[in-house]
């Protein structure tokens, strides 16, 4: 019985160490690849951004990938989504990216993130032809897989919250995208322990699943991000 107890304790300790190690790795990856923090409306953390924005220009990234994050109603982005959209729009207006790839959940007529994201970007001055819309980005893996394989994205700045940036970049790199990050926490900066716990477990899940071949829920036709016909025309 004592022998079983020791083995069980050793197994638990091994699991704890593995979970901690995976999370530390992804958090560190996020820190290393994050170019700037969009922290106030219309601004980024000036010292870091001014030092690093030339990196974005030199790398000539193809687009900003803005990940869906929930809507308040059929016309209004939630706090997390608004922050991501504002960060991506900032990059576009500063000329650091030429295209926006909006990726979110359009799984039902009652929950159409893409419609809200698209309209918000257009209302804030981004031309429709520079917006590509992925309606089947049901989760972070699906979004990154489809960005790489359907939109032919080779390099991108991923726009999301600080807690989510490491896993997002990890999944993008797994699909062959040269990925950098901009974290955007203006209205969504307050700690959300449920989200933090969910993300801790999601990092482990996606790390383990990276060792097996998987596909997103929905595939589709190729629409290269390098084209000049943003999916505004066929995204509705």
PDB file of C-alpha atoms in Angstrom:
ATOM      1  CA  UNK A   1       0.000   0.000   0.000  1.00  0.00           C
ATOM      2  CA  UNK A   2       2.861   2.350   0.883  1.00  0.00           C
ATOM      3  CA  UNK A   3       4.513   1.541  -2.434  1.00  0.00           C
ATOM      4  CA  UNK A   4       1.302   2.410  -4.301  1.00  0.00           C
ATOM      5  CA  UNK A   5       1.018   5.687  -2.357  1.00  0.00           C
ATOM      6  CA  UNK A   6       4.556   6.675  -3.276  1.00  0.00           C
ATOM      7  CA  UNK A   7       3.978   5.896  -6.942  1.00  0.00           C
ATOM      8  CA  UNK A   8       0.746   7.854  -6.925  1.00  0.00           C
ATOM      9  CA  UNK A   9       2.483  10.823  -5.290  1.00  0.00           C
ATOM     10  CA  UNK A  10       5.323  10.621  -7.834  1.00  0.00           C
ATOM     11  CA  UNK A  11       2.782  10.560 -10.686  1.00  0.00           C
ATOM     12  CA  UNK A  12       0.934  13.583  -9.284  1.00  0.00           C
ATOM     13  CA  UNK A  13       4.207  15.480  -8.893  1.00  0.00           C
ATOM     14  CA  UNK A  14       5.177  14.581 -12.468  1.00  0.00           C
ATOM     15  CA  UNK A  15       1.842  15.860 -13.780  1.00  0.00           C
ATOM     16  CA  UNK A  16       2.185  19.103 -11.803  1.00  0.00           C
ATOM     17  CA  UNK A  17       5.706  19.635 -13.133  1.00  0.00           C
ATOM     18  CA  UNK A  18       4.574  18.936 -16.713  1.00  0.00           C
ATOM     19  CA  UNK A  19       1.645  21.367 -16.444  1.00  0.00           C
ATOM     20  CA  UNK A  20       3.878  24.028 -14.910  1.00  0.00           C
ATOM     21  CA  UNK A  21       6.612  23.483 -17.511  1.00  0.00           C
ATOM     22  CA  UNK A  22       4.221  23.756 -20.475  1.00  0.00           C
ATOM     23  CA  UNK A  23       2.658  26.919 -19.097  1.00  0.00           C
ATOM     24  CA  UNK A  24       6.018  28.544 -18.351  1.00  0.00           C
ATOM     25  CA  UNK A  25       7.192  27.708 -21.880  1.00  0.00           C
ATOM     26  CA  UNK A  26       4.152  29.266 -23.574  1.00  0.00           C
ATOM     27  CA  UNK A  27       4.114  32.328 -21.321  1.00  0.00           C
ATOM     28  CA  UNK A  28       7.804  32.910 -22.058  1.00  0.00           C
ATOM     29  CA  UNK A  29       7.216  32.429 -25.786  1.00  0.00           C
ATOM     30  CA  UNK A  30       4.523  35.093 -25.623  1.00  0.00           C
ATOM     31  CA  UNK A  31       6.851  37.504 -23.824  1.00  0.00           C
ATOM     32  CA  UNK A  32       9.667  36.963 -26.316  1.00  0.00           C
ATOM     33  CA  UNK A  33       7.457  37.445 -29.379  1.00  0.00           C
ATOM     34  CA  UNK A  34       5.334  40.338 -28.103  1.00  0.00           C
ATOM     35  CA  UNK A  35       6.375  43.539 -29.842  1.00  0.00           C
ATOM     36  CA  UNK A  36       4.243  45.999 -27.902  1.00  0.00           C
ATOM     37  CA  UNK A  37       1.306  46.475 -25.575  1.00  0.00           C
ATOM     38  CA  UNK A  38      -1.735  48.469 -26.631  1.00  0.00           C
ATOM     39  CA  UNK A  39      -2.752  49.846 -23.231  1.00  0.00           C
ATOM     40  CA  UNK A  40      -4.603  53.096 -23.741  1.00  0.00           C
ATOM     41  CA  UNK A  41      -7.104  53.917 -26.435  1.00  0.00           C
ATOM     42  CA  UNK A  42      -5.154  55.151 -29.451  1.00  0.00           C
ATOM     43  CA  UNK A  43      -1.773  54.502 -27.822  1.00  0.00           C
ATOM     44  CA  UNK A  44       0.710  51.728 -27.185  1.00  0.00           C
ATOM     45  CA  UNK A  45       3.344  51.462 -24.502  1.00  0.00           C
ATOM     46  CA  UNK A  46       5.600  54.099 -26.052  1.00  0.00           C
ATOM     47  CA  UNK A  47       9.078  53.016 -24.975  1.00  0.00           C
ATOM     48  CA  UNK A  48       8.705  49.401 -26.001  1.00  0.00           C
ATOM     49  CA  UNK A  49       6.809  50.175 -29.176  1.00  0.00           C
ATOM     50  CA  UNK A  50       9.164  52.861 -30.434  1.00  0.00           C
ATOM     51  CA  UNK A  51      12.087  50.483 -29.905  1.00  0.00           C
ATOM     52  CA  UNK A  52      10.358  47.552 -31.544  1.00  0.00           C
ATOM     53  CA  UNK A  53       8.079  48.910 -34.243  1.00  0.00           C
ATOM     54  CA  UNK A  54      10.994  48.882 -36.691  1.00  0.00           C
ATOM     55  CA  UNK A  55      11.107  45.127 -36.155  1.00  0.00           C
ATOM     56  CA  UNK A  56       7.557  44.900 -37.477  1.00  0.00           C
ATOM     57  CA  UNK A  57       8.423  47.081 -40.467  1.00  0.00           C
ATOM     58  CA  UNK A  58      11.580  45.129 -41.262  1.00  0.00           C
ATOM     59  CA  UNK A  59       9.847  41.787 -40.929  1.00  0.00           C
ATOM     60  CA  UNK A  60       7.164  43.020 -43.365  1.00  0.00           C
ATOM     61  CA  UNK A  61       4.411  40.950 -41.806  1.00  0.00           C
ATOM     62  CA  UNK A  62       1.473  40.236 -44.090  1.00  0.00           C
ATOM     63  CA  UNK A  63      -1.388  40.962 -41.758  1.00  0.00           C
ATOM     64  CA  UNK A  64      -2.751  41.306 -38.260  1.00  0.00           C
ATOM     65  CA  UNK A  65      -4.754  38.300 -37.078  1.00  0.00           C
ATOM     66  CA  UNK A  66      -7.555  39.452 -34.783  1.00  0.00           C
ATOM     67  CA  UNK A  67      -9.076  36.584 -32.828  1.00  0.00           C
ATOM     68  CA  UNK A  68     -12.754  36.549 -31.886  1.00  0.00           C
ATOM     69  CA  UNK A  69     -13.659  36.926 -28.220  1.00  0.00           C
ATOM     70  CA  UNK A  70     -17.417  37.247 -27.829  1.00  0.00           C
ATOM     71  CA  UNK A  71     -20.007  39.925 -28.553  1.00  0.00           C
ATOM     72  CA  UNK A  72     -22.373  41.887 -26.316  1.00  0.00           C
ATOM     73  CA  UNK A  73     -25.180  41.894 -28.879  1.00  0.00           C
ATOM     74  CA  UNK A  74     -25.612  41.610 -32.645  1.00  0.00           C
ATOM     75  CA  UNK A  75     -23.918  44.997 -33.202  1.00  0.00           C
ATOM     76  CA  UNK A  76     -21.495  45.410 -30.278  1.00  0.00           C
ATOM     77  CA  UNK A  77     -18.165  43.691 -29.511  1.00  0.00           C
ATOM     78  CA  UNK A  78     -17.525  42.601 -25.933  1.00  0.00           C
ATOM     79  CA  UNK A  79     -14.698  44.217 -23.935  1.00  0.00           C
ATOM     80  CA  UNK A  80     -12.126  41.582 -24.875  1.00  0.00           C
ATOM     81  CA  UNK A  81     -13.047  41.693 -28.547  1.00  0.00           C
ATOM     82  CA  UNK A  82     -13.131  45.502 -28.667  1.00  0.00           C
ATOM     83  CA  UNK A  83      -9.613  45.642 -27.242  1.00  0.00           C
ATOM     84  CA  UNK A  84      -8.358  43.225 -29.889  1.00  0.00           C
ATOM     85  CA  UNK A  85     -10.068  45.112 -32.690  1.00  0.00           C
ATOM     86  CA  UNK A  86      -8.704  48.455 -31.480  1.00  0.00           C
ATOM     87  CA  UNK A  87      -5.174  47.022 -31.352  1.00  0.00           C
ATOM     88  CA  UNK A  88      -5.437  45.632 -34.887  1.00  0.00           C
ATOM     89  CA  UNK A  89      -6.942  48.837 -36.265  1.00  0.00           C
ATOM     90  CA  UNK A  90      -4.098  50.794 -34.646  1.00  0.00           C
ATOM     91  CA  UNK A  91      -1.522  48.611 -36.442  1.00  0.00           C
ATOM     92  CA  UNK A  92      -3.332  49.095 -39.749  1.00  0.00           C
ATOM     93  CA  UNK A  93      -3.601  52.876 -39.419  1.00  0.00           C
ATOM     94  CA  UNK A  94       0.076  53.135 -38.491  1.00  0.00           C
ATOM     95  CA  UNK A  95       0.929  51.256 -41.689  1.00  0.00           C
ATOM     96  CA  UNK A  96       2.552  48.350 -39.858  1.00  0.00           C
ATOM     97  CA  UNK A  97       0.190  45.841 -41.474  1.00  0.00           C
ATOM     98  CA  UNK A  98      -1.611  46.103 -44.806  1.00  0.00           C
ATOM     99  CA  UNK A  99      -4.397  43.587 -44.149  1.00  0.00           C
ATOM    100  CA  UNK A 100      -6.569  42.467 -41.261  1.00  0.00           C
ATOM    101  CA  UNK A 101      -7.662  38.847 -40.913  1.00  0.00           C
ATOM    102  CA  UNK A 102     -10.724  38.677 -38.664  1.00  0.00           C
ATOM    103  CA  UNK A 103     -11.327  35.181 -37.364  1.00  0.00           C
ATOM    104  CA  UNK A 104     -14.199  34.202 -35.114  1.00  0.00           C
ATOM    105  CA  UNK A 105     -17.287  32.160 -34.437  1.00  0.00           C
ATOM    106  CA  UNK A 106     -20.126  32.516 -36.916  1.00  0.00           C
ATOM    107  CA  UNK A 107     -21.663  29.215 -35.892  1.00  0.00           C
ATOM    108  CA  UNK A 108     -25.269  30.403 -35.757  1.00  0.00           C
ATOM    109  CA  UNK A 109     -27.524  33.248 -36.840  1.00  0.00           C
ATOM    110  CA  UNK A 110     -27.706  34.304 -33.194  1.00  0.00           C
ATOM    111  CA  UNK A 111     -23.940  34.552 -32.666  1.00  0.00           C
ATOM    112  CA  UNK A 112     -22.130  36.204 -35.572  1.00  0.00           C
ATOM    113  CA  UNK A 113     -18.825  37.550 -34.292  1.00  0.00           C
ATOM    114  CA  UNK A 114     -17.533  38.261 -37.786  1.00  0.00           C
ATOM    115  CA  UNK A 115     -20.412  40.577 -38.683  1.00  0.00           C
ATOM    116  CA  UNK A 116     -19.711  42.646 -35.549  1.00  0.00           C
ATOM    117  CA  UNK A 117     -15.922  42.614 -36.070  1.00  0.00           C
ATOM    118  CA  UNK A 118     -16.192  43.566 -39.740  1.00  0.00           C
ATOM    119  CA  UNK A 119     -18.623  46.411 -39.129  1.00  0.00           C
ATOM    120  CA  UNK A 120     -16.513  47.759 -36.258  1.00  0.00           C
ATOM    121  CA  UNK A 121     -13.375  47.837 -38.440  1.00  0.00           C
ATOM    122  CA  UNK A 122     -15.205  49.556 -41.324  1.00  0.00           C
ATOM    123  CA  UNK A 123     -16.814  52.079 -38.951  1.00  0.00           C
ATOM    124  CA  UNK A 124     -13.307  52.866 -37.685  1.00  0.00           C
ATOM    125  CA  UNK A 125     -11.852  53.610 -41.097  1.00  0.00           C
ATOM    126  CA  UNK A 126     -10.447  50.319 -42.416  1.00  0.00           C
ATOM    127  CA  UNK A 127     -11.361  49.803 -46.116  1.00  0.00           C
ATOM    128  CA  UNK A 128     -13.346  46.653 -46.810  1.00  0.00           C
ATOM    129  CA  UNK A 129     -10.892  45.451 -49.451  1.00  0.00           C
ATOM    130  CA  UNK A 130      -8.171  45.182 -46.790  1.00  0.00           C
ATOM    131  CA  UNK A 131     -10.279  43.020 -44.474  1.00  0.00           C
ATOM    132  CA  UNK A 132     -10.358  39.235 -44.777  1.00  0.00           C
ATOM    133  CA  UNK A 133     -13.005  37.369 -42.776  1.00  0.00           C
ATOM    134  CA  UNK A 134     -12.733  33.822 -41.493  1.00  0.00           C
ATOM    135  CA  UNK A 135     -16.183  32.727 -40.317  1.00  0.00           C
ATOM    136  CA  UNK A 136     -15.044  29.352 -38.969  1.00  0.00           C
ATOM    137  CA  UNK A 137     -12.450  30.398 -36.391  1.00  0.00           C
ATOM    138  CA  UNK A 138     -14.269  28.517 -33.634  1.00  0.00           C
ATOM    139  CA  UNK A 139     -11.172  28.310 -31.442  1.00  0.00           C
ATOM    140  CA  UNK A 140      -7.541  29.410 -31.493  1.00  0.00           C
ATOM    141  CA  UNK A 141      -6.295  26.251 -33.212  1.00  0.00           C
ATOM    142  CA  UNK A 142      -8.926  26.448 -35.959  1.00  0.00           C
ATOM    143  CA  UNK A 143      -8.106  30.117 -36.522  1.00  0.00           C
ATOM    144  CA  UNK A 144      -4.372  29.521 -36.891  1.00  0.00           C
ATOM    145  CA  UNK A 145      -4.719  26.394 -39.023  1.00  0.00           C
ATOM    146  CA  UNK A 146      -7.113  28.133 -41.399  1.00  0.00           C
ATOM    147  CA  UNK A 147      -4.935  31.281 -41.483  1.00  0.00           C
ATOM    148  CA  UNK A 148      -1.968  29.184 -42.623  1.00  0.00           C
ATOM    149  CA  UNK A 149      -3.673  26.695 -44.944  1.00  0.00           C
ATOM    150  CA  UNK A 150      -6.613  28.621 -46.408  1.00  0.00           C
ATOM    151  CA  UNK A 151      -5.386  32.222 -46.310  1.00  0.00           C
ATOM    152  CA  UNK A 152      -1.727  31.325 -46.977  1.00  0.00           C
ATOM    153  CA  UNK A 153      -0.527  33.565 -44.137  1.00  0.00           C
ATOM    154  CA  UNK A 154       3.233  33.241 -43.760  1.00  0.00           C
ATOM    155  CA  UNK A 155       3.819  36.012 -41.217  1.00  0.00           C
ATOM    156  CA  UNK A 156       1.498  37.920 -38.926  1.00  0.00           C
ATOM    157  CA  UNK A 157       1.057  39.999 -35.825  1.00  0.00           C
ATOM    158  CA  UNK A 158      -1.464  38.285 -33.558  1.00  0.00           C
ATOM    159  CA  UNK A 159      -3.664  40.655 -31.541  1.00  0.00           C
ATOM    160  CA  UNK A 160      -5.121  39.310 -28.301  1.00  0.00           C
ATOM    161  CA  UNK A 161      -4.913  39.692 -24.516  1.00  0.00           C
ATOM    162  CA  UNK A 162      -1.738  39.090 -22.531  1.00  0.00           C
ATOM    163  CA  UNK A 163      -3.030  35.870 -20.934  1.00  0.00           C
ATOM    164  CA  UNK A 164      -3.779  34.414 -24.392  1.00  0.00           C
ATOM    165  CA  UNK A 165      -0.828  35.608 -26.475  1.00  0.00           C
ATOM    166  CA  UNK A 166       1.604  32.766 -25.709  1.00  0.00           C
ATOM    167  CA  UNK A 167      -0.726  29.959 -26.785  1.00  0.00           C
ATOM    168  CA  UNK A 168      -1.839  31.920 -29.844  1.00  0.00           C
ATOM    169  CA  UNK A 169       1.748  32.392 -31.028  1.00  0.00           C
ATOM    170  CA  UNK A 170       2.583  28.763 -30.228  1.00  0.00           C
ATOM    171  CA  UNK A 171      -0.305  27.509 -32.387  1.00  0.00           C
ATOM    172  CA  UNK A 172       0.536  29.932 -35.192  1.00  0.00           C
ATOM    173  CA  UNK A 173       4.153  28.787 -35.253  1.00  0.00           C
ATOM    174  CA  UNK A 174       3.057  25.136 -35.223  1.00  0.00           C
ATOM    175  CA  UNK A 175       1.250  25.837 -38.504  1.00  0.00           C
ATOM    176  CA  UNK A 176       4.308  27.512 -40.039  1.00  0.00           C
ATOM    177  CA  UNK A 177       3.341  31.154 -39.464  1.00  0.00           C
ATOM    178  CA  UNK A 178       6.115  33.518 -38.426  1.00  0.00           C
ATOM    179  CA  UNK A 179       4.146  35.088 -35.610  1.00  0.00           C
ATOM    180  CA  UNK A 180       4.616  38.122 -33.383  1.00  0.00           C
ATOM    181  CA  UNK A 181       2.238  39.583 -30.855  1.00  0.00           C
ATOM    182  CA  UNK A 182       0.549  42.768 -29.770  1.00  0.00           C
ATOM    183  CA  UNK A 183      -1.271  42.454 -26.453  1.00  0.00           C
ATOM    184  CA  UNK A 184      -4.347  44.615 -26.045  1.00  0.00           C
ATOM    185  CA  UNK A 185      -5.754  45.114 -22.546  1.00  0.00           C
ATOM    186  CA  UNK A 186      -7.603  48.422 -22.272  1.00  0.00           C
ATOM    187  CA  UNK A 187     -11.114  47.577 -21.100  1.00  0.00           C
ATOM    188  CA  UNK A 188     -10.382  43.924 -20.375  1.00  0.00           C
ATOM    189  CA  UNK A 189      -7.361  44.462 -18.114  1.00  0.00           C
ATOM    190  CA  UNK A 190      -9.000  43.318 -14.865  1.00  0.00           C
ATOM    191  CA  UNK A 191      -8.050  39.831 -13.663  1.00  0.00           C
ATOM    192  CA  UNK A 192     -10.451  37.093 -14.648  1.00  0.00           C
ATOM    193  CA  UNK A 193      -9.459  34.003 -12.701  1.00  0.00           C
ATOM    194  CA  UNK A 194     -11.848  31.698 -14.566  1.00  0.00           C
ATOM    195  CA  UNK A 195     -10.245  32.704 -17.868  1.00  0.00           C
ATOM    196  CA  UNK A 196      -6.748  32.333 -16.413  1.00  0.00           C
ATOM    197  CA  UNK A 197      -7.528  28.812 -15.185  1.00  0.00           C
ATOM    198  CA  UNK A 198      -9.137  27.890 -18.492  1.00  0.00           C
ATOM    199  CA  UNK A 199      -6.075  29.180 -20.340  1.00  0.00           C
ATOM    200  CA  UNK A 200      -3.725  27.231 -18.063  1.00  0.00           C
ATOM    201  CA  UNK A 201      -5.501  24.013 -19.038  1.00  0.00           C
ATOM    202  CA  UNK A 202      -5.864  25.030 -22.710  1.00  0.00           C
ATOM    203  CA  UNK A 203      -2.090  25.487 -23.003  1.00  0.00           C
ATOM    204  CA  UNK A 204      -1.552  21.921 -21.823  1.00  0.00           C
ATOM    205  CA  UNK A 205      -4.245  20.543 -24.133  1.00  0.00           C
ATOM    206  CA  UNK A 206      -2.887  22.308 -27.234  1.00  0.00           C
ATOM    207  CA  UNK A 207       0.699  21.366 -26.402  1.00  0.00           C
ATOM    208  CA  UNK A 208      -0.233  17.680 -26.157  1.00  0.00           C
ATOM    209  CA  UNK A 209      -2.378  17.799 -29.298  1.00  0.00           C
ATOM    210  CA  UNK A 210       0.487  19.414 -31.224  1.00  0.00           C
ATOM    211  CA  UNK A 211       2.063  15.934 -31.350  1.00  0.00           C
ATOM    212  CA  UNK A 212      -0.859  14.481 -33.323  1.00  0.00           C
ATOM    213  CA  UNK A 213      -2.223  15.447 -36.714  1.00  0.00           C
ATOM    214  CA  UNK A 214      -5.518  17.315 -36.430  1.00  0.00           C
ATOM    215  CA  UNK A 215      -7.747  19.404 -38.632  1.00  0.00           C
ATOM    216  CA  UNK A 216     -10.193  22.206 -37.863  1.00  0.00           C
ATOM    217  CA  UNK A 217     -13.938  21.580 -37.719  1.00  0.00           C
ATOM    218  CA  UNK A 218     -14.471  23.218 -41.119  1.00  0.00           C
ATOM    219  CA  UNK A 219     -12.123  23.629 -44.083  1.00  0.00           C
ATOM    220  CA  UNK A 220     -12.913  25.560 -47.265  1.00  0.00           C
ATOM    221  CA  UNK A 221     -11.553  27.212 -50.390  1.00  0.00           C
ATOM    222  CA  UNK A 222      -8.257  29.069 -50.430  1.00  0.00           C
ATOM    223  CA  UNK A 223      -8.367  32.881 -50.270  1.00  0.00           C
ATOM    224  CA  UNK A 224      -4.724  34.068 -50.104  1.00  0.00           C
ATOM    225  CA  UNK A 225      -4.155  37.076 -47.850  1.00  0.00           C
ATOM    226  CA  UNK A 226      -1.725  38.381 -50.484  1.00  0.00           C
ATOM    227  CA  UNK A 227      -4.640  39.055 -52.829  1.00  0.00           C
ATOM    228  CA  UNK A 228      -6.265  42.457 -53.176  1.00  0.00           C
ATOM    229  CA  UNK A 229      -9.837  41.251 -52.767  1.00  0.00           C
ATOM    230  CA  UNK A 230     -10.532  41.191 -49.067  1.00  0.00           C
ATOM    231  CA  UNK A 231     -13.389  38.960 -48.012  1.00  0.00           C
ATOM    232  CA  UNK A 232     -15.607  41.933 -47.298  1.00  0.00           C
ATOM    233  CA  UNK A 233     -17.292  41.123 -50.632  1.00  0.00           C
ATOM    234  CA  UNK A 234     -17.964  37.470 -49.859  1.00  0.00           C
ATOM    235  CA  UNK A 235     -17.883  37.546 -46.086  1.00  0.00           C
ATOM    236  CA  UNK A 236     -21.489  38.519 -45.513  1.00  0.00           C
TER     237      UNK A 236
END
